[in-house]
Each structure stands twice: as structure tokens, then as C-alpha cells.
GROMACS .gro file of C-alpha atoms in nm:
model
  159
    1MET     CA    1   9.111  10.610  10.759
    2ALA     CA    2   8.966  10.784  10.457
    3GLY     CA    3   9.214  10.769  10.173
    4LYS     CA    4   9.456  10.563  10.383
    5GLY     CA    5   9.280  10.228  10.391
    6THR     CA    6   9.446   9.908  10.285
    7PRO     CA    7   9.279   9.591  10.158
    8ALA     CA    8   9.315   9.457  10.514
    9THR     CA    9   9.140   9.751  10.681
   10VAL     CA   10   8.872   9.759  10.411
   11LEU     CA   11   8.802   9.388  10.468
   12LEU     CA   12   8.771   9.435  10.844
   13ALA     CA   13   8.535   9.729  10.803
   14ARG     CA   14   8.324   9.548  10.542
   15GLN     CA   15   8.294   9.240  10.764
   16LYS     CA   16   8.225   9.457  11.073
   17ILE     CA   17   8.504   9.285  11.269
   18ALA     CA   18   8.605   9.446  11.598
   19HIS     CA   19   8.965   9.563  11.564
   20THR     CA   20   9.201   9.844  11.654
   21VAL     CA   21   9.441  10.008  11.412
   22HIS     CA   22   9.780  10.108  11.552
   23THR     CA   23  10.041  10.315  11.368
   24TYR     CA   24  10.406  10.388  11.430
   25VAL     CA   25  10.691  10.540  11.231
   26HIS     CA   26  10.908  10.271  11.075
   27GLN     CA   27  11.282  10.334  11.099
   28ASP     CA   28  11.487  10.202  10.806
   29GLY     CA   29  11.708   9.912  10.898
   30GLN     CA   30  11.485   9.792  11.181
   31ALA     CA   31  11.324   9.448  11.185
   32TYR     CA   32  10.953   9.519  11.136
   33GLY     CA   33  10.793   9.293  11.397
   34PRO     CA   34  11.019   9.366  11.696
   35GLU     CA   35  11.010   9.734  11.603
   36ALA     CA   36  10.629   9.730  11.604
   37ALA     CA   37  10.620   9.563  11.946
   38GLU     CA   38  10.861   9.817  12.092
   39ALA     CA   39  10.696  10.120  11.931
   40LEU     CA   40  10.350  10.013  12.045
   41GLY     CA   41  10.463   9.897  12.390
   42VAL     CA   42  10.327   9.547  12.335
   43ASP     CA   43  10.466   9.208  12.437
   44PRO     CA   44  10.646   9.079  12.122
   45GLY     CA   45  10.472   8.743  12.172
   46ARG     CA   46  10.145   8.914  12.074
   47VAL     CA   47  10.285   9.065  11.752
   48PHE     CA   48  10.259   8.818  11.466
   49LYS     CA   49  10.456   8.825  11.142
   50THR     CA   50  10.322   8.707  10.809
   51LEU     CA   51  10.575   8.493  10.625
   52VAL     CA   52  10.529   8.366  10.271
   53ALA     CA   53  10.672   8.027  10.181
   54GLU     CA   54  10.651   7.781   9.895
   55VAL     CA   55  10.531   7.434   9.990
   56ASP     CA   56  10.592   7.191   9.705
   57GLY     CA   57  10.582   7.496   9.474
   58ALA     CA   58  10.253   7.635   9.611
   59VAL     CA   59  10.254   7.973   9.785
   60THR     CA   60  10.157   7.926  10.151
   61VAL     CA   61  10.144   8.171  10.440
   62GLY     CA   62  10.265   8.118  10.797
   63ILE     CA   63  10.156   8.358  11.072
   64LEU     CA   64  10.361   8.340  11.391
   65PRO     CA   65  10.497   8.555  11.673
   66VAL     CA   66  10.786   8.783  11.584
   67THR     CA   67  10.979   8.617  11.867
   68GLY     CA   68  10.995   8.288  11.677
   69THR     CA   69  11.126   8.134  11.359
   70LEU     CA   70  10.906   7.961  11.104
   71ASP     CA   71  10.944   7.582  11.116
   72LEU     CA   72  10.925   7.507  10.745
   73LYS     CA   73  10.885   7.131  10.797
   74ALA     CA   74  10.592   7.187  11.031
   75LEU     CA   75  10.430   7.432  10.787
   76ALA     CA   76  10.464   7.181  10.502
   77ALA     CA   77  10.319   6.900  10.714
   78VAL     CA   78  10.013   7.104  10.814
   79VAL     CA   79   9.919   7.173  10.451
   80GLY     CA   80   9.999   6.819  10.335
   81GLY     CA   81  10.327   6.902  10.164
   82LYS     CA   82  10.674   6.755  10.175
   83ARG     CA   83  10.916   7.042  10.115
   84ALA     CA   84  10.897   7.407  10.207
   85ARG     CA   85  11.124   7.704  10.157
   86MET     CA   86  11.084   8.075  10.208
   87ALA     CA   87  10.941   8.248   9.901
   88GLU     CA   88  11.151   8.508   9.727
   89ILE     CA   89  11.043   8.864   9.806
   90GLY     CA   90  10.914   8.932   9.455
   91LEU     CA   91  10.695   8.622   9.461
   92ALA     CA   92  10.564   8.708   9.809
   93GLU     CA   93  10.473   9.059   9.697
   94ARG     CA   94  10.305   8.943   9.375
   95ALA     CA   95  10.108   8.668   9.551
   96THR     CA   96   9.983   8.889   9.834
   97GLY     CA   97   9.955   9.231   9.673
   98TYR     CA   98  10.154   9.384   9.959
   99VAL     CA   99  10.510   9.516   9.995
  100ALA     CA  100  10.759   9.317  10.206
  101GLY     CA  101  10.755   9.447  10.561
  102GLY     CA  102  10.386   9.527  10.525
  103ILE     CA  103  10.242   9.191  10.418
  104SER     CA  104   9.915   9.136  10.598
  105PRO     CA  105   9.738   8.801  10.624
  106LEU     CA  106   9.415   8.993  10.557
  107GLY     CA  107   9.291   9.121  10.222
  108LEU     CA  108   9.533   8.927  10.005
  109ARG     CA  109   9.513   8.951   9.629
  110LYS     CA  110   9.391   8.590   9.623
  111ARG     CA  111   9.308   8.332   9.889
  112LEU     CA  112   9.619   8.138   9.991
  113PRO     CA  113   9.661   7.847  10.231
  114MET     CA  114   9.742   7.989  10.574
  115VAL     CA  115   9.857   7.847  10.904
  116LEU     CA  116   9.837   8.044  11.229
  117ASP     CA  117  10.074   7.940  11.505
  118ALA     CA  118   9.892   7.765  11.788
  119SER     CA  119  10.028   8.015  12.042
  120ALA     CA  120   9.767   8.264  11.919
  121GLN     CA  121   9.490   8.061  12.083
  122ASP     CA  122   9.614   8.161  12.429
  123LEU     CA  123   9.588   8.535  12.359
  124PRO     CA  124   9.283   8.764  12.380
  125THR     CA  125   9.409   8.964  12.080
  126VAL     CA  126   9.700   8.951  11.839
  127PHE     CA  127   9.866   9.218  11.630
  128CYS     CA  128   9.939   9.165  11.260
  129SER     CA  129  10.041   9.388  10.975
  130GLY     CA  130   9.768   9.610  10.842
  131GLY     CA  131   9.909   9.603  10.491
  132ARG     CA  132  10.162   9.882  10.516
  133ARG     CA  133  10.487   9.934  10.702
  134GLY     CA  134  10.411  10.105  11.030
  135LEU     CA  135  10.048   9.987  11.040
  136GLU     CA  136   9.938   9.712  11.279
  137ILE     CA  137   9.592   9.569  11.335
  138GLU     CA  138   9.485   9.425  11.669
  139LEU     CA  139   9.207   9.166  11.657
  140ALA     CA  140   9.087   8.845  11.818
  141PRO     CA  141   9.267   8.532  11.692
  142ALA     CA  142   8.930   8.370  11.616
  143ASP     CA  143   8.843   8.658  11.381
  144LEU     CA  144   9.180   8.627  11.209
  145VAL     CA  145   9.114   8.255  11.154
  146ARG     CA  146   8.762   8.318  11.030
  147LEU     CA  147   8.867   8.584  10.779
  148THR     CA  148   9.170   8.398  10.644
  149GLY     CA  149   9.058   8.037  10.666
  150ALA     CA  150   9.383   7.966  10.849
  151ARG     CA  151   9.452   7.633  11.009
  152ILE     CA  152   9.592   7.644  11.362
  153ALA     CA  153   9.907   7.445  11.435
  154PRO     CA  154  10.247   7.484  11.605
  155ILE     CA  155  10.465   7.625  11.326
  156GLY     CA  156  10.706   7.844  11.521
  157CYS     CA  157  11.024   7.757  11.705
  158ALA     CA  158  11.206   7.980  11.950
  159SER     CA  159  11.465   8.205  11.790
   0.00000   0.00000   0.00000
């Protein structure tokens, strides 16, 4: 990926983590996660979205399947907070260093509290954004946890 690396792919290479990079052409107006699953021919339950929230004013990241909705109360409880709300796009982009639709849980500008939905534990690999729209990374959930310091908890509810 010479010249096309992202902080996420650079981190994976530097840490020598087994992973596969998948690309697809993003179509404007499409929801990123479901589009990635369809374009890559993958079960949407294996494609995880990275959502940025504010828990008691602190930026916090939830990682969950694109088939679900972030349970803000559950996210807050896991990190010891009381109230959570979705972060505004500008705040999410500034905090992560990525553009909305391409926010990866890997290679963030600074370390943020993260929670990975417990459903990931049942999967051999998960897909997450590689740091750019149309770029997905497939890796073992345990490696995602190790690299991000994420806690594992049920934070998603069915859409």
C-alpha cells in the first residue's frame, strides 16, 4: 500500500498483526457499513462500525456490528459514566483524525476509551474501517482488542 497507507494500516504493519485489507468503491448516499458488507460479500454481522460518542463530556468510541444500533446507556455504563450522546461529526473527526465514514478504531490521533460489542467474541475475524471510505480491514477480534485497549461488553441493540 505504498503511498496509500492510513494510520490504521501503518499500525497493523508496525505491530506485525495478521490482517487483510479489502477495498471497494463507495457510492455517495450509501450507508457505509451495509455498503461494505454487500460490496465485499460478507455477512453484515461481521462488519463493525466505529461510532464516536460523548460520555459525560469525554469522547468515547463504540465498535459494533453495522446491523445494530449503539445502546448509549450501555456504553456509558461500561466506561463508568452516566450520560452518553452521539458526538457531533466535527468533534468525532478532530478526536480521531479520520473523516466520517472512514473512522477506524485503529491508529487514532490519541488513545480514547473504546468498547467492542461482545458479539465480536463469537467471530473468527471482524471487518472494521481502515481509515478511509471504501477501505476495510479484516482481523481477529483479539488483535483489535489488544491494539485499541477496548473493553468487551454488549453495547449494540438490534436495529
